Structure formats: C-alpha cells, structure tokens
CSV table of C-alpha atoms in Angstrom, one decimal:
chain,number,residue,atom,x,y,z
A,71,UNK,CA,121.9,85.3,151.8
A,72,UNK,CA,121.8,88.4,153.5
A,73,UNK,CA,118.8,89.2,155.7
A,74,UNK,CA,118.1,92.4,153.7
A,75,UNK,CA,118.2,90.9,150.1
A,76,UNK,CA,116.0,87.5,151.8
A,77,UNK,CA,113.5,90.3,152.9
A,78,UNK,CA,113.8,91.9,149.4
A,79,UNK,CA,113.1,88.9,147.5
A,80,UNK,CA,109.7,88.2,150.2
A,81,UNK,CA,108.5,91.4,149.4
A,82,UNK,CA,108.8,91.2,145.4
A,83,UNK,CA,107.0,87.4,145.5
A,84,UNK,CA,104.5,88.9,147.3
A,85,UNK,CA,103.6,91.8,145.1
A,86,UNK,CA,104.1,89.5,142.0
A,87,UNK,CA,101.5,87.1,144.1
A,88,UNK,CA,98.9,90.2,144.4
A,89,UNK,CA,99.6,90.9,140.5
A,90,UNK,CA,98.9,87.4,139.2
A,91,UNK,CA,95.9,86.8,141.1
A,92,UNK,CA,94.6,90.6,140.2
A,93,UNK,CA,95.4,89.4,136.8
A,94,UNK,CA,93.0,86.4,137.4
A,95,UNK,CA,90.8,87.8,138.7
A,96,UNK,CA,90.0,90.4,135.5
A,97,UNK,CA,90.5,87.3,132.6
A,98,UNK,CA,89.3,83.7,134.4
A,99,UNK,CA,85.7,83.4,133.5
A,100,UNK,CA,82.8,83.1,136.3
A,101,UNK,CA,81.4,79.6,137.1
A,102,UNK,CA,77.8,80.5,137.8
A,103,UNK,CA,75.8,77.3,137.0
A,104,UNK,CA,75.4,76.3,133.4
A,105,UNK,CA,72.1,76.5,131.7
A,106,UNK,CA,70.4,73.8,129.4
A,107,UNK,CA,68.9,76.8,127.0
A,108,UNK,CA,70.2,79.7,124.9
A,109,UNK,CA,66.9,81.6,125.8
A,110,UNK,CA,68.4,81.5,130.1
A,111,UNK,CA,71.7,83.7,129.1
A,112,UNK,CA,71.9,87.4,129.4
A,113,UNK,CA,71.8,89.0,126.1
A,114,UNK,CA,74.0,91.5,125.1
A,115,UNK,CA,72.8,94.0,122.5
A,116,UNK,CA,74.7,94.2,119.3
A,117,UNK,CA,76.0,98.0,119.3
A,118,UNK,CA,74.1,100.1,116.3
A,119,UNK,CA,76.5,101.7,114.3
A,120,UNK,CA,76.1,105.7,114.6
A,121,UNK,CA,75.0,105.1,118.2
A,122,UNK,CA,77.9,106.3,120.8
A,123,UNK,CA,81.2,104.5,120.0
A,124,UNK,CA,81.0,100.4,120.0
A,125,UNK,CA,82.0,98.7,122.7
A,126,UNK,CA,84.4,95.7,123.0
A,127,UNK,CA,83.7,93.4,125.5
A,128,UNK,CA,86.4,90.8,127.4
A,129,UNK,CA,84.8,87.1,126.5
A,130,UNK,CA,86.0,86.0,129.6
A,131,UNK,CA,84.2,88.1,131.8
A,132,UNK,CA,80.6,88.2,129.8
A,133,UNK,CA,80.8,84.6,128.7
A,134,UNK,CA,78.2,82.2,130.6
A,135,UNK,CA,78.2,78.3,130.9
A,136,UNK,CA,76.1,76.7,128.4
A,137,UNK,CA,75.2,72.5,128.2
A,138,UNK,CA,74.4,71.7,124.8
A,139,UNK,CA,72.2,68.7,124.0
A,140,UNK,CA,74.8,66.6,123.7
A,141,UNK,CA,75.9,67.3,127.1
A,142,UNK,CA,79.2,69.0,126.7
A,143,UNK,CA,79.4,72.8,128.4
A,144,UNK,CA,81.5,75.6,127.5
A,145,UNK,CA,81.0,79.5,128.1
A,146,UNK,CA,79.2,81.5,125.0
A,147,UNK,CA,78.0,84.9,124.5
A,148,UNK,CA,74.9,85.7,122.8
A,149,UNK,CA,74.3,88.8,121.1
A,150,UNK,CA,70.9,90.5,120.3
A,151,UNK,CA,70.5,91.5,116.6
A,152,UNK,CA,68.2,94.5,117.2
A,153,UNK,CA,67.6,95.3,113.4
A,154,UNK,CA,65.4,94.4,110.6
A,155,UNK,CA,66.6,92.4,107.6
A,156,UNK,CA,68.9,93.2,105.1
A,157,UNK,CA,70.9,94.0,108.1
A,158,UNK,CA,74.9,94.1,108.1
A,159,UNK,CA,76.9,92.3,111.2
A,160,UNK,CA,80.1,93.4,111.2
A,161,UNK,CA,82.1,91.2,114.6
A,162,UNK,CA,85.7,92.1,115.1
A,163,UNK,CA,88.1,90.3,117.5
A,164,UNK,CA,90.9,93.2,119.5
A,165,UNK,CA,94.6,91.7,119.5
A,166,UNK,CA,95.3,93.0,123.2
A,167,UNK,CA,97.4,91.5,126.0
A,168,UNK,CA,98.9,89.5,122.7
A,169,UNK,CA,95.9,87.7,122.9
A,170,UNK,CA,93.6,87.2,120.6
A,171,UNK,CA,90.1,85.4,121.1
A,172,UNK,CA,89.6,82.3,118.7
A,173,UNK,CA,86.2,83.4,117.8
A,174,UNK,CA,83.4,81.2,116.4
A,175,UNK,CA,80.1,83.3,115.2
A,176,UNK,CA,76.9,81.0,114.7
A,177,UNK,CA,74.0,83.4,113.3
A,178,UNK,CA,70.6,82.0,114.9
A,179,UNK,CA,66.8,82.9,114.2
A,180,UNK,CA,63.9,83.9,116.1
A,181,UNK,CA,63.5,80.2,117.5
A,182,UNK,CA,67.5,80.4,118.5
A,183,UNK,CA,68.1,77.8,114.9
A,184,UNK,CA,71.5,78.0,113.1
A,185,UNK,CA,71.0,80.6,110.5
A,186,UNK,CA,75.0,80.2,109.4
A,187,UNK,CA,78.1,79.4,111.4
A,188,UNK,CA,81.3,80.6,110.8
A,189,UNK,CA,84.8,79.6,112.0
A,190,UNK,CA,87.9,81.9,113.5
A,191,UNK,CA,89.0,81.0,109.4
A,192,UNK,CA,86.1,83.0,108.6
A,193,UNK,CA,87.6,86.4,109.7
A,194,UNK,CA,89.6,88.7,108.2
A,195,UNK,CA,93.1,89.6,109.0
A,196,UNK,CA,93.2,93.6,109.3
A,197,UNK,CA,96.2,94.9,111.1
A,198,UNK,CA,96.2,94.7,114.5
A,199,UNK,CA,92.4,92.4,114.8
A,200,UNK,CA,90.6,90.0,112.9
A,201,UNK,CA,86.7,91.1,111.5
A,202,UNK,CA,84.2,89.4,110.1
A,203,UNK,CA,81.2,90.7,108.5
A,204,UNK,CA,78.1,88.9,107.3
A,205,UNK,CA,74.5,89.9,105.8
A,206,UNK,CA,71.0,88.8,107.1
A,207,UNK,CA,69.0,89.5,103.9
A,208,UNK,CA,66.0,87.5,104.0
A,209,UNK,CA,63.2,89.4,105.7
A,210,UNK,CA,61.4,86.0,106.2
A,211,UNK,CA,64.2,84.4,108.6
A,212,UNK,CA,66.4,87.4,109.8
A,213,UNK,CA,69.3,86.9,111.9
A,214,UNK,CA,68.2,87.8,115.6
A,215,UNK,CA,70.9,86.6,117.4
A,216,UNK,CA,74.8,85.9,117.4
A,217,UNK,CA,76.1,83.0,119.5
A,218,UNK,CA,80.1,83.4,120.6
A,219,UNK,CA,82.1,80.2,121.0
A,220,UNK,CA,85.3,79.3,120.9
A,221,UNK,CA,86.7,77.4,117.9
A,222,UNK,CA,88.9,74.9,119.3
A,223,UNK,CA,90.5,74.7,115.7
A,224,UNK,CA,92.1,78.1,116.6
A,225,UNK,CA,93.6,78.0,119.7
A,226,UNK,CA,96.9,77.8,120.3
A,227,UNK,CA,98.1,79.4,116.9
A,228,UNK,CA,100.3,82.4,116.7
A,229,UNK,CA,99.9,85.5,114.7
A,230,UNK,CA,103.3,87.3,113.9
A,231,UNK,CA,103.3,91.0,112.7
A,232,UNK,CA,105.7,92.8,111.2
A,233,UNK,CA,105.7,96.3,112.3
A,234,UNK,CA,106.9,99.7,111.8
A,235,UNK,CA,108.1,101.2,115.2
A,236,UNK,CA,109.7,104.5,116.1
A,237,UNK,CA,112.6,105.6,118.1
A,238,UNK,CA,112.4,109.6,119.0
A,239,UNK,CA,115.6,111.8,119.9
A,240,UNK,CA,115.3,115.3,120.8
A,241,UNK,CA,117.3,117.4,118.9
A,242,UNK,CA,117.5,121.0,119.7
A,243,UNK,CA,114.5,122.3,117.9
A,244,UNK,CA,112.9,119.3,117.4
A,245,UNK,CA,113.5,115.2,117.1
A,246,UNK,CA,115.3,112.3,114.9
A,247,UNK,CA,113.1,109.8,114.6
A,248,UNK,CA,114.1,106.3,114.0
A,249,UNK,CA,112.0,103.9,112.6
A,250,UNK,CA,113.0,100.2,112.6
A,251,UNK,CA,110.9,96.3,112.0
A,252,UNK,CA,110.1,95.1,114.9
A,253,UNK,CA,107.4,91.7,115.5
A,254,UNK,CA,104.4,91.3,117.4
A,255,UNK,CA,103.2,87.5,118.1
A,256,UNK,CA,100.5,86.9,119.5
A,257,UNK,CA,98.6,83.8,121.0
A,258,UNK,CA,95.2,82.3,120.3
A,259,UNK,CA,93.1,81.4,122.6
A,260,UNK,CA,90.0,81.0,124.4
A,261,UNK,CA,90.3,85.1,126.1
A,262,UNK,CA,90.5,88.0,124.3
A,263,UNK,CA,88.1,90.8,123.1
A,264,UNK,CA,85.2,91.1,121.0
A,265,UNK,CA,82.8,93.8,119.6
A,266,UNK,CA,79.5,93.5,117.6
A,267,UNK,CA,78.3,96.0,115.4
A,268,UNK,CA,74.9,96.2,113.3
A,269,UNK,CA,74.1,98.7,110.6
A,270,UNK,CA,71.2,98.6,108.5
A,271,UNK,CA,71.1,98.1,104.7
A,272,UNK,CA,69.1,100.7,102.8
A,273,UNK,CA,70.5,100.6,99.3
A,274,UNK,CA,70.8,96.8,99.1
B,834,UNK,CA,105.8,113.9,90.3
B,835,UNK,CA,106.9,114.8,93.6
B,836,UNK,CA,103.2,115.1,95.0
B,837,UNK,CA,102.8,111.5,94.0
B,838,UNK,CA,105.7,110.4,95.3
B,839,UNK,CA,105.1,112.1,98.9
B,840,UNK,CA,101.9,110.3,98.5
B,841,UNK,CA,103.3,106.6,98.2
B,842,UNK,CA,105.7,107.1,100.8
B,843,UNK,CA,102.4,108.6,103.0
B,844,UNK,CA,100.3,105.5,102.1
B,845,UNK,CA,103.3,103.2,103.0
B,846,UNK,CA,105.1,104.7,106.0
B,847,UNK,CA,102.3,106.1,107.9
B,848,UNK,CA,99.0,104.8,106.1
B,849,UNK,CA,96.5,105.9,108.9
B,850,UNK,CA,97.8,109.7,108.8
B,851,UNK,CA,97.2,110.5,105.2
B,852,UNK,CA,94.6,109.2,103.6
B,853,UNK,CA,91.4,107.0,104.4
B,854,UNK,CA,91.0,103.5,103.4
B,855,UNK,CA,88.1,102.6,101.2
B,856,UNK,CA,85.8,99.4,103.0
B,857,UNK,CA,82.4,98.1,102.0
B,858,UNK,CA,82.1,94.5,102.5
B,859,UNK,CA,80.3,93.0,99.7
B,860,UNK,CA,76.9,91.4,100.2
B,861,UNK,CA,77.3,88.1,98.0
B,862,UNK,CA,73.9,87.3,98.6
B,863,UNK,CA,72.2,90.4,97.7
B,864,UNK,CA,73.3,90.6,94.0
B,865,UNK,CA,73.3,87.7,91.1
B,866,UNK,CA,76.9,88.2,90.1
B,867,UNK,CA,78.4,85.5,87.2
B,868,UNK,CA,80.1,87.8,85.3
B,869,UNK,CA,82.8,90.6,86.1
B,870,UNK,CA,84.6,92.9,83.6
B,871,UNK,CA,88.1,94.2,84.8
B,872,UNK,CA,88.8,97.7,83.8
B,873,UNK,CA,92.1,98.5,83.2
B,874,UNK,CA,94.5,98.6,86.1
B,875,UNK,CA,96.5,102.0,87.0
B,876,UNK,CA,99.8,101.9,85.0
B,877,UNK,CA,102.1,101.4,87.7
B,878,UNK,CA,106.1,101.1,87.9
B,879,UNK,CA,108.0,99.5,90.6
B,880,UNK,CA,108.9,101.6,94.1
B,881,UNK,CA,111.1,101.7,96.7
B,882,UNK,CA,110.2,103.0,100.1
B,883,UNK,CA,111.9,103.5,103.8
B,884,UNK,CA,111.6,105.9,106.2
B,885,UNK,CA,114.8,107.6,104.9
B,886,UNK,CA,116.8,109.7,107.4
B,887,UNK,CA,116.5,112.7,105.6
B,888,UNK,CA,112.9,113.2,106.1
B,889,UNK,CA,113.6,114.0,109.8
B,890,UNK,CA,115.6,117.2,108.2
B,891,UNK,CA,112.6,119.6,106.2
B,892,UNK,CA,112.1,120.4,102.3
B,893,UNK,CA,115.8,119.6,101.8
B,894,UNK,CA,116.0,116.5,103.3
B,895,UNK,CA,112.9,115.3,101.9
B,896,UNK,CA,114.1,116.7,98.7
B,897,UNK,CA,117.7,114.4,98.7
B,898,UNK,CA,115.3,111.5,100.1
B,899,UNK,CA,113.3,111.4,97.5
B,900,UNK,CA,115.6,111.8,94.6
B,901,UNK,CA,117.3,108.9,96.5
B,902,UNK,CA,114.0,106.2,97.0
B,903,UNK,CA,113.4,107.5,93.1
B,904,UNK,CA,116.8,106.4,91.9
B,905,UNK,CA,116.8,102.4,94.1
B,906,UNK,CA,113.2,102.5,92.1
B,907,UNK,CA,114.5,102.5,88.5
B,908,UNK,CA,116.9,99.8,89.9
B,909,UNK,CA,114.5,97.6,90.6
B,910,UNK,CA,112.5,98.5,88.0
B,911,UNK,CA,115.5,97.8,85.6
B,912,UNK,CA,116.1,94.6,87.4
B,913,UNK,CA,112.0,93.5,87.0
B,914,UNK,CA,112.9,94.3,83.2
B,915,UNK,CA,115.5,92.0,82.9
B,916,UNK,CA,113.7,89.0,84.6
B,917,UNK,CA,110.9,90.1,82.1
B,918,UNK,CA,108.4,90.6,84.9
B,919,UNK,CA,104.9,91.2,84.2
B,920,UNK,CA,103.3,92.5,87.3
B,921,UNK,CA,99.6,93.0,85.5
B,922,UNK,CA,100.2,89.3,84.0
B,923,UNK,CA,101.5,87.6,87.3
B,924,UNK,CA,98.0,89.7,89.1
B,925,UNK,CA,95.7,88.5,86.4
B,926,UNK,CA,96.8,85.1,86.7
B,927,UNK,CA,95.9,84.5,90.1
B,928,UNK,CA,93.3,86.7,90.7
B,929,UNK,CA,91.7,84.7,87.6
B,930,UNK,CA,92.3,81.8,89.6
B,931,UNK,CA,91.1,82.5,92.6
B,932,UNK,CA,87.8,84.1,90.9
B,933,UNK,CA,87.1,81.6,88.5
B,934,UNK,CA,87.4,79.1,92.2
B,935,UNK,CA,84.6,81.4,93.7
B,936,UNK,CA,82.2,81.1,90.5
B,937,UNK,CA,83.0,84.1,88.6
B,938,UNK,CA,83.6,84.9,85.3
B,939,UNK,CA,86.2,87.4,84.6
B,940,UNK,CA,86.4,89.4,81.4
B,941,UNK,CA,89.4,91.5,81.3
B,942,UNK,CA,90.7,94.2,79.0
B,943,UNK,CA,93.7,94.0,76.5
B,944,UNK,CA,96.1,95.1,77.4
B,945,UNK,CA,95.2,94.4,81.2
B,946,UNK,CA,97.0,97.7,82.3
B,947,UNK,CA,96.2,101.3,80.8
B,948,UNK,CA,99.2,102.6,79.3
B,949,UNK,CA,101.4,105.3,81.0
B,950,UNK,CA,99.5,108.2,79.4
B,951,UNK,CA,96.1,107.4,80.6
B,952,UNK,CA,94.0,110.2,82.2
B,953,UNK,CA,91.5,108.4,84.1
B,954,UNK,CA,90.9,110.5,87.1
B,955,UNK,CA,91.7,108.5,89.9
B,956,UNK,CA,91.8,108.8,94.1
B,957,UNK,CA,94.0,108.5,96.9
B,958,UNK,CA,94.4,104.4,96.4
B,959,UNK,CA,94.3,104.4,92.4
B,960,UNK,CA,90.6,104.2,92.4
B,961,UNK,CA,88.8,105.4,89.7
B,962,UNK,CA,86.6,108.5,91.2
B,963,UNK,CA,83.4,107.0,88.6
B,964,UNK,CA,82.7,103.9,86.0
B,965,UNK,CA,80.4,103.6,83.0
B,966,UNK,CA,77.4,101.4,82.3
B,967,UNK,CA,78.8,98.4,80.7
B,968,UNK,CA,76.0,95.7,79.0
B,969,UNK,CA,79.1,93.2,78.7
B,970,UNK,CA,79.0,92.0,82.7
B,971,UNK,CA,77.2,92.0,85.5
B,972,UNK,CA,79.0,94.0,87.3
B,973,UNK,CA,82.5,95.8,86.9
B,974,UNK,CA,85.7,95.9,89.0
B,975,UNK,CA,88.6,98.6,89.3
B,976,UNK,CA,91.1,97.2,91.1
B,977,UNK,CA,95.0,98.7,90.8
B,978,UNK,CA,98.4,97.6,92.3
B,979,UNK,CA,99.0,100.8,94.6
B,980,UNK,CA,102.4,100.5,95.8
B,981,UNK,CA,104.3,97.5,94.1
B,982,UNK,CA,107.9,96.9,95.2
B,983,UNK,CA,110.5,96.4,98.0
B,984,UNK,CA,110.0,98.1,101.0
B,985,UNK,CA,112.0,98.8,104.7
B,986,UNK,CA,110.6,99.7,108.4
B,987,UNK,CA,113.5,101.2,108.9
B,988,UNK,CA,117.0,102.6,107.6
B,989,UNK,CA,118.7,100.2,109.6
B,990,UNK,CA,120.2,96.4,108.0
B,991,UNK,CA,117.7,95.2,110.9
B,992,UNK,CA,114.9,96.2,109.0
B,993,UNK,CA,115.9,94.3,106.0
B,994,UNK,CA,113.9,95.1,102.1
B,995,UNK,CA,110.8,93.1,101.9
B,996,UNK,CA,108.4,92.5,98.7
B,997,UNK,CA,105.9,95.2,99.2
B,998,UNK,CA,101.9,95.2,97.6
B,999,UNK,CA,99.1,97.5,97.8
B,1000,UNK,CA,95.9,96.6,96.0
B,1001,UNK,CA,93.0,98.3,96.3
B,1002,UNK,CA,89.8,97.3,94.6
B,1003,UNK,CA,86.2,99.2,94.5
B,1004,UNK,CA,83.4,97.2,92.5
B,1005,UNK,CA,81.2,98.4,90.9
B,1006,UNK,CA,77.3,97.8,89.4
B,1007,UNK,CA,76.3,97.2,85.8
B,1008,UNK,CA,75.1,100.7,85.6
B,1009,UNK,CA,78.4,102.2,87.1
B,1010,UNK,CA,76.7,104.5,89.3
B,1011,UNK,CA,76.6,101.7,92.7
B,1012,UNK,CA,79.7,100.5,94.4
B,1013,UNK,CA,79.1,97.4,96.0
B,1014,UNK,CA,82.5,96.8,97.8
B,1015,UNK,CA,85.9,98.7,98.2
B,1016,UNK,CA,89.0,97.1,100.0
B,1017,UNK,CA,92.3,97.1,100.8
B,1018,UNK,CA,95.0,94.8,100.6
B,1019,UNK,CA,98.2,95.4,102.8
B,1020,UNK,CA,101.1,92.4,101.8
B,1021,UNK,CA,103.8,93.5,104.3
B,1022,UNK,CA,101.7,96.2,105.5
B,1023,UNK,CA,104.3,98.9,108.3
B,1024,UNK,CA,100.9,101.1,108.9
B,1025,UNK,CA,100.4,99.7,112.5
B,1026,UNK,CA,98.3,98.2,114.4
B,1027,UNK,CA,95.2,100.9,113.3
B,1028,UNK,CA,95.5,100.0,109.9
B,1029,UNK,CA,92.0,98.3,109.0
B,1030,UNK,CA,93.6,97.1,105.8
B,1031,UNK,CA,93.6,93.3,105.1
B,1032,UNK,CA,97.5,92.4,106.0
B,1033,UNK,CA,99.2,89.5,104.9
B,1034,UNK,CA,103.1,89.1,106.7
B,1035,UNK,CA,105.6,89.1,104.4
B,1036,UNK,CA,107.3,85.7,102.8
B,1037,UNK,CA,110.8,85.6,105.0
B,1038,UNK,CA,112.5,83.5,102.1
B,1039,UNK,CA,112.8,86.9,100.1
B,1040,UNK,CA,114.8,89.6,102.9
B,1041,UNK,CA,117.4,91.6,101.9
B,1042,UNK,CA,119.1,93.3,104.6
B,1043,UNK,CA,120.2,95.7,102.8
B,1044,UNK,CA,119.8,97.4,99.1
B,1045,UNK,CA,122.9,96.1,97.9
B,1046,UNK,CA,121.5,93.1,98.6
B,1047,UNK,CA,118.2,93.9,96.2
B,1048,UNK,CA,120.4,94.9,93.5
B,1049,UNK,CA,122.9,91.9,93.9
B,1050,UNK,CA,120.3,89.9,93.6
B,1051,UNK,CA,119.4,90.5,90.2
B,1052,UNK,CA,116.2,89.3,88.3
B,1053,UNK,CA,115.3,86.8,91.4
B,1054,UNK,CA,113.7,89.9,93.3
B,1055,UNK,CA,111.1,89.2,91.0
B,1056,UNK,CA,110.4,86.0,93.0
B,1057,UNK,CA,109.6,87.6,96.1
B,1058,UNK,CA,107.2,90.1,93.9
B,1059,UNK,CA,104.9,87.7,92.0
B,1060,UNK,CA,104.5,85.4,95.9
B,1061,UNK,CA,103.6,88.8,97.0
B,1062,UNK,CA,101.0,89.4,94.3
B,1063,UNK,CA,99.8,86.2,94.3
B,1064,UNK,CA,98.9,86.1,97.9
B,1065,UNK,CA,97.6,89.3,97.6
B,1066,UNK,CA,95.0,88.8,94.6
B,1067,UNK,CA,93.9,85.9,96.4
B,1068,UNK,CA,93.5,87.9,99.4
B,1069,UNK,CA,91.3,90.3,97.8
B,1070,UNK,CA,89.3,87.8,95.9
B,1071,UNK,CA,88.6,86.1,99.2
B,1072,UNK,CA,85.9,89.1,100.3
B,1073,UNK,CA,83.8,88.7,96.8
C-alpha cells in the first residue's frame, strides 16, 4: 500500500472517529445519579396548544434515571399537565434518523398514582409518526402528569413505508418530474423524539 | 366530472397540497354512546390513479391523462363487476365487526350506499357539510370510501399497482349539530411523510407491476380490495 493512500485511509478513520463519537454524544443518554422518586425529576411542561409551535424533544437527552420500588432503573420523562380537566393530551412520537422511540405514556394524578397507562400499541400510525391522544375528564382526579418510558415490547420492530418520491429534470422552461415507490424502514427503539401537546376541552 | 377527478388524483398524489384533513379524536369517555346509525355512504365507483407523465406537460397533458386514468378505471370497475364485488357490503361487514367488538350498536341504512343520483352536499373527503337530528341512535356517523381502487407511485413497473382505500369518517351527535370526531384512513397512503392520516402499508401479496397485469388478473383484483377495506374499517373503528 502506497504511503499516500495508507495516509488517506488514517485521515478518513479519523474523521469517521470524530463523527461517531459526535454522534454519541448528541443520542447516548446522561448518567446523572438515579432517583428513588418521580417528584426529584425535572419536569418538562406539556406545550399548550396555540402557544408558539410545540416542541419535540430527543428522549435521550431529557430522559433521567429513575429506581422504581422494585429496584429496577431506567431513564423516564415526566411531563407537567398544566390544564384543568376535561383536558385533551395529544403525544406524538417523530420518525427521524429512521428511529423511532418505543413510547410508553402512563397518565399519573396529583399524588404521581397511575391514572391510565398506555403501550407503544396504543398509538396511532399517521404517516411519517405515531400519536396518541387521550382525555382527562374527571375534574375530581385530573391527569397532572405524563410519565415517558420505554416499552420494551416495542423495541426492535421495524416500520416499513411505502412512499411516493420524486425525480426533477429540468427541461427548458421548466421540469419532468418523476415520481416512483420507494420504502422507508425504520427501527424501534429506546431513542427517538417526542412532543406533548395539551388543549383544553370547552364543548365537551 | 373533470373537477372531481383533478380532485382524487389531488387527494391521492399529493394529499398535503390540496386539501386539509379532517381530525378530532373522539373522547369515549365524555359521551354514553350504545347506539350508532350509519348514514348512507357516498356512491362511489372504482379509480385508478398514478402520477401519469402527462401531467408534467399543461391542460393537454392533463387532459390525455385523465381521459387515460378514466378509461383503466372502468376496467377495473368492469372487472369488480364480474367478481360481483360489493365494496359498501365487504365495508359494512367489517366495520360491523369491529364495532359490534368495541360495544356498539350499529344501525345502518338500506341500501348501505346512496345511489348515484344523490345530492347530498358533501366536502373535500366525501363528508357531508351537515346531519339531521335522528331520535333512532345515540349518535350518527358519515363515513364514505374516498378513493377506492388500485393505485401507483410512479409510471414506472417499479412502482407496481397496489389496492388503494380512502375512508374518511366525521361523527356526529344525536342532534346533528356536534361532531365529535373526524378521521382519516390512508391504506397504501403515497402523501408522504406530512400526511397526519392514519396509514396502513399495503398487502404485498396483491402487486401488479404493471396494468396489464390488473386487467390479466381478472376478478381476483377484488381480493386485494376487500383486505384493503377490511383493514381499513377496522382501522377507523379502532379511534371510537
């Protein structure tokens, strides 16, 4: 092997190096230390729809460490639910990177109590995410606060899409488009986006 | 004619651009719902759909496309004939199912479908643009096959014919004047990755690569139809 092409192929590990652990760095999750209680994590408000534009956030890097009372730990996000009952909670998961987070939502009261889980099976297929929407209507135990984890029932599935994609060729004057199927899998799994919504119900 | 036409090919080539999907999710627990009456579904006949080549080439183009994706339709629709093909009766069928699964009662009309002449103003998706009270249900749901057919990303044999369903559904209160959910149901859905349509990926066992291969089929295209509407009633009956 030639010195040249040896000094070539250094170069292009080491960029590929830099790349992978930049890579890393933006989708492994922190390891601060775990905490015993749901009331120790940050909250993250659930974003009011007609406020600004909602906000996705990457699980990985807003997930912390929590040790449930059986002992196990894994990294959850908890949302604040900001509005009065009947309230709406509309949670959709992004299909970026052809990943797509295996999303569990449990619904929890004032006193942090299961309200209502529901499983990744729970959401909705809609083009290029998965959404889930569910109701707090009773005024005497509303919904106050969404706990993310990962259902372990998800991961590792594919999602396949069919598309619609386009070729463009300029012509003078304009362009031929071609459009042609092509597929889209993507992986399940325990990174991946996620955005929480909350709209009040008036006419309910 | 041609305006509804334009419109199909709008709602299946490039769904995002032309028209905006209806979506309330339904709050189950808000409302004592038993019983449902089913108004009578859009008449609708069998389609055909690609991006045909001549759109890229103005009016004319889009004229000779048309008249093209018109004549494969009557094919299939002559084809759906001969299997005797009941697109209303394969929909009520499982969508009965599925309903009657989830606790409902469903009280359909007779005939399920309005006939070809029928005037109810509708929308963008089929939807009717009001209801009536009705004292025979709790609540009352228009729901209508939108497109219904074989459709292909492309012009190419690599984008191969595949059974093709819209279904849109808006329900609707006893009194007719509150809708309590609309939706969407995409089966083999080429609107992208914006589309906010439920999608279900079509079966791969019915592909034709090309629509010699639809016609040569025969009555068996039917096949690929009724999985497609099958999957998609039960789709649709999953968010009530």
């Amino acid at each position: 092997m030639s010195t040249l092409l040896r000094y070539t192929l250094m170069l292009a590990s080491t960029g590929l190096a830099f790349a992978g652990s930049a890579l890393a760095g933006k989708s492994d999750p922190p390891q601060p230390r775990c905490v015993e209680s749901l009331s120790e994590l940050p909250l993250l408000k659930a974003h009011i729809k007609g406020e600004r534009s909602a906000k996705s956030l990457p699980f990985a890097r807003n997930a912390r460490c929590l040790r449930f009372s059986d002992g196990h730990e894994e990294p959850v996000m908890v949302y604040a639910v900001t509005l009065p009952s009947p309230v709406q909670i509309t949670v959709e998961v992004d299909n970026r990177r052809k990943t797509i987070l295996a999303a569990r939502i449990e619904a929890l009261d004032e006193h942090r109590e299961l309200v209502a889980a529901y499983p990744f099976d729970a959401f909705t297929r809609r083009g290029g995410h998965y959404s889930l929407t569910l109701f707090g209507n009773d005024p005497d135990r509303p919904i106050r606060y969404l706990l993310v984890r990962i259902d372990g029932e998800a991961i590792g599935r594919t999602d396949t899409r069919m598309v619609s994609s386009m070729a463009f060729f300029p012509l003078p004057g304009g362009s031929y488009n071609h459009s042609y199927e092509s597929r889209l899998i993507s992986e399940m799994g325990d990174t991946g986006w996620i955005e929480v919504e909350q709209s009040a119900l008036t006419e309910e | 004619m041609l305006l509804k036409r334009i419109l199909l090919l709008c709602v299946i080539v490039s769904l995002n651009a032309c028209v905006s999907l209806p979506q309330k999710a339904f709050n189950k627990g808000a409302h004592d719902i038993k019983t449902i009456e089913v108004l009578p579904m859009a008449n609708t006949e069998a389609q055909v759909s690609y991006p045909h080549p001549g759109l890229n080439f103005g009016l004319i183009g889009a004229t000779v496309a048309l008249a093209e994706l018109n004549a494969k339709g009557n094919t299939l629709q002559k084809q759906l004939d001969a299997a005797q093909f009941d697109q209303y009766e394969s929909f009520r069928v499982s969508f009965d199912k599925a309903m009657t699964e989830r606790g409902y009662t469903l009280i359909w009309s007779d005939p399920v479908a309005a006939g070809k002449k029928d005037k109810t103003k509708r929308g963008a998706w089929n939807l009717r643009k009001s209801a009536q009270a009705t004292d025979r249900a709790d609540a009352q749901l228009d729901v209508n096959l939108v497109f219904y057919g074989y459709a292909a990303s492309g012009a190419g044999k690599n984008s191969p014919y595949r059974p093709t369903i819209s279904l849109a559904a808006q329900l609707f209160d006893a009194s007719g004047k509150k809708k309590l959910f609309s939706d969407v149901v995409m089966y083999h859905n080429m609107g992208g990755i914006g589309s906010k349509a439920i999608t279900i990926e079509p079966d791969p066992a019915f592909s034709y690569p090309k629509f010699d291969d639809v016609e040569a089929a025969g009555a068996s295209v039917a096949d690929g139809l009724d999985a497609a509407i099958r999957a998609s009633a039960e789709a649709m009956a999953r968010q009530l």
